[in-house]
Amino acid sequence: MTSNPPLPMPYGPPISLELARTIVAAAEREAIKNQWPMAIAIVDSTGHLVLFQRLDQTQLASMEIAIKKAESAVKYRRSTKVFEDMLASGGVGLRALSLPGAIAVEGGLLLVKNDEVIGAIGVSGMRAVDDGQVAEAGVDALRP
Amino acid sequence: MTSNPPLPMPYGPPISLELARTIVAAAEREAIKNQWPMAIAIVDSTGHLVLFQRLDQTQLASMEIAIKKAESAVKYRRSTKVFEDMLASGGVGLRALSLPGAIAVEGGLLLVKNDEVIGAIGVSGMRAVDDGQVAEAGVDALRP
Amino acid sequence: MTSNPPLPMPYGPPISLELARTIVAAAEREAIKNQWPMAIAIVDSTGHLVLFQRLDQTQLASMEIAIKKAESAVKYRRSTKVFEDMLASGGVGLRALSLPGAIAVEGGLLLVKNDEVIGAIGVSGMRAVDDGQVAEAGVDALRP
Amino acid sequence: MTSNPPLPMPYGPPISLELARTIVAAAEREAIKNQWPMAIAIVDSTGHLVLFQRLDQTQLASMEIAIKKAESAVKYRRSTKVFEDMLASGGVGLRALSLPGAIAVEGGLLLVKNDEVIGAIGVSGMRAVDDGQVAEAGVDALRP
């Protein structure tokens, strides 16, 4: 009836603190370049917090959101934008709201190495699209 | 790609109990004038409760809602009506429902002094628009 | 085998906001007289929050504790000092720690009128004995 | 009846990310020198998370504990060792277990500047005394 879904990417070993630092530093540079007060979080491949920082004057909701965006990405093995798009499409897509721990706002991205999930980055503080841009800058630091 | 967002208003020192009393008294007058049984809460600039009261016969859900509306306003540095409007516009606006601690019902307003957030007021008990009217009366007490 | 326990005091109608104000004002006077930064909460006979205030510079844990002391008193129809004394006596008295919502620190007292529970007061901010002294000052305001 | 308690130290402005980094770096050096896998957290003067990191192979409970130790210190304006000592003394000291958010294990210390609380550090991962030693190394970085 339905086509076979693609097999999900496997979970790999947890991201190291050292690598998490490289990613956060890259994301922070992007945030500071834009003068965006933001919280940035990295969780490992099992959803446990590795590294977190927030710039001064970040909105107070963003500490929790940054961490939850990263957790959402790892736990559902997809970016938070996937859930945001589900909501935007309406209808059955609204079911994303009933998934525990799912954040449906851009800014949570998987961190992948050797085709395995090693963790995720979550960014919060400005508009969803800005959060996504800074998270992307973090992910870019993984590329050789 | 997108236009640069406006920088958020900075968080300032916490509102004093004395000033919170002035604001609640003004909001209460508006509620009593309309015979509206309501809960009214003030949190400071970091989301901690300063002052709370409810008139007799307020609906029991409103104690928690009034406090959470005020917290939502401070933590997201915007009135709860902003989230209500996002929902009303549909589509991607529904993502407001996945933001932790965000209340999407009118009645939570920022308290601003010298261009800094010093706290927020949250009101609950009647229709959203009534809650908003009473919160507004509280905010008006801040004006010289 | 065991003697019959005394019947508990019945729950009566909820305390009015007006009466709650009289009680909080009396407690506040005692706190200010001693220069004690404290949070003071009143809940009604069903455990719902009626009135709350905190003096500037109150320790941040005390907002939650003041409310929980008042709730504990109403829900268990006894002062929080009863549980504190249970702990202090050791042995089976430690079971107080396993009771949901029970606070075992002085400062939560029942408010009684016409031999019925109409609510409770909770105070937090200084040492347990100080919290108890201020709560007592609130209760005294109920006496004719 | 009882002697007057000392007035608590006032809460000051929130610690900056920059200063938090200095403190975490000093604590991390102490942890690495001892080869102790640990989580280190800094919260500001109102209990909001500023900075967090954990070394690889830290026990998984310690992420939450480090943050909660720091929160406990700020919210109760005292080190977590104070609650630990209360428990150790037995009797009425056991009431510390009923205080919401109180962690009674060494490793949470206040950060003080100009006689005001600007935040707290929380450390977790090894024995309580080790956690305390690393937190102390962080606090030492505040001294001129």
Coordinates of N, CA and C in Angstrom, one line a residue, chain A residues 14-18 21 24 28 43-44 46 48-56 60 63 67, chain D residues 14-18 21 24 28 43-44 46 48-56 60 63 67:
Chain A
P14 N 28.8 9.7 21.1 CA 28.4 11.1 21.5 C 29.5 12.1 21.0
I15 N 29.1 13.3 20.7 CA 30.0 14.3 20.3 C 30.9 14.6 21.5
S16 N 32.1 14.9 21.2 CA 33.1 15.3 22.3 C 32.9 16.8 22.7
L17 N 33.3 17.1 23.9 CA 33.2 18.5 24.3 C 34.0 19.4 23.4
E18 N 35.2 18.8 23.0 CA 36.1 19.6 22.1 C 35.4 20.0 20.8
R21 N 32.7 22.5 21.2 CA 33.2 23.9 21.4 C 33.4 24.6 20.0
V24 N 29.9 25.5 18.7 CA 29.3 26.7 19.4 C 30.1 28.0 19.1
E28 N 28.3 31.2 17.6 CA 28.5 32.4 18.4 C 29.0 33.6 17.5
V43 N 23.6 19.1 22.4 CA 23.4 17.8 23.1 C 24.1 16.7 22.3
D44 N 24.4 15.6 23.0 CA 25.1 14.5 22.3 C 24.1 13.6 21.7
T46 N 22.7 11.0 22.5 CA 21.7 10.4 23.4 C 20.8 11.5 24.1
H48 N 21.8 14.1 25.8 CA 22.3 14.7 27.1 C 23.1 16.0 26.8
L49 N 22.9 17.0 27.6 CA 23.5 18.3 27.4 C 25.0 18.2 27.5
V50 N 25.7 18.8 26.5 CA 27.2 18.8 26.5 C 27.7 20.2 26.8
L51 N 27.1 21.2 26.1 CA 27.6 22.5 26.2 C 26.5 23.5 26.0
F52 N 26.5 24.6 26.7 CA 25.4 25.6 26.7 C 26.0 27.0 27.0
Q53 N 25.6 28.0 26.3 CA 26.0 29.4 26.6 C 24.9 30.3 26.1
R54 N 24.8 31.4 26.8 CA 23.9 32.4 26.3 C 24.6 33.8 26.4
L55 N 24.4 34.6 25.4 CA 24.9 35.9 25.3 C 24.1 36.8 26.3
D56 N 24.7 37.8 26.8 CA 24.0 38.7 27.7 C 22.8 39.3 27.0
L60 N 14.7 35.5 28.2 CA 14.8 34.4 29.2 C 14.2 33.1 28.8
M63 N 16.7 30.0 27.0 CA 17.6 29.0 27.6 C 16.9 27.6 27.5
I67 N 17.9 24.4 24.5 CA 18.2 23.1 24.9 C 17.1 22.1 24.3
Chain D
P14 N 23.0 40.5 37.1 CA 23.4 39.1 36.6 C 24.9 39.1 36.2
I15 N 25.5 38.0 36.4 CA 26.9 37.8 36.0 C 26.9 37.8 34.5
S16 N 28.0 38.4 33.9 CA 28.1 38.4 32.4 C 28.7 37.1 31.9
L17 N 28.4 36.8 30.6 CA 28.9 35.6 30.0 C 30.4 35.6 30.1
E18 N 31.0 36.7 29.9 CA 32.5 36.8 29.9 C 33.1 36.4 31.3
R21 N 32.7 32.7 31.9 CA 33.7 31.9 31.2 C 35.0 31.8 32.0
V24 N 34.4 29.3 34.8 CA 34.3 27.9 34.4 C 35.7 27.4 33.9
E28 N 37.4 24.2 35.4 CA 37.7 23.1 34.5 C 39.2 22.7 34.6
V43 N 24.8 29.9 36.9 CA 23.5 30.6 36.8 C 23.8 32.0 37.2
D44 N 22.9 32.9 36.8 CA 23.0 34.3 37.1 C 22.3 34.6 38.5
T46 N 19.5 35.5 39.3 CA 18.1 35.2 39.4 C 17.9 33.7 39.1
H48 N 18.9 32.0 36.4 CA 18.8 31.6 35.0 C 20.2 31.1 34.5
L49 N 20.2 30.0 33.7 CA 21.4 29.4 33.2 C 22.2 30.3 32.3
V50 N 23.5 30.5 32.5 CA 24.4 31.3 31.7 C 25.3 30.5 30.9
L51 N 25.9 29.5 31.5 CA 27.0 28.7 30.9 C 27.0 27.3 31.5
F52 N 27.3 26.3 30.6 CA 27.3 24.9 31.1 C 28.2 24.2 30.2
Q53 N 29.0 23.3 30.8 CA 29.8 22.3 30.0 C 30.0 21.1 30.8
R54 N 30.2 20.0 30.1 CA 30.6 18.8 30.8 C 31.7 18.1 30.1
L55 N 32.7 17.6 30.8 CA 33.8 16.9 30.2 C 33.3 15.5 29.7
D56 N 33.9 14.9 28.8 CA 33.5 13.6 28.2 C 33.5 12.6 29.4
L60 N 25.9 10.6 33.8 CA 24.8 11.3 33.1 C 23.9 12.0 34.1
M63 N 24.7 16.3 34.8 CA 24.3 17.5 34.1 C 23.1 18.2 34.8
I67 N 23.5 21.9 37.4 CA 22.6 23.0 37.2 C 21.8 23.3 38.5

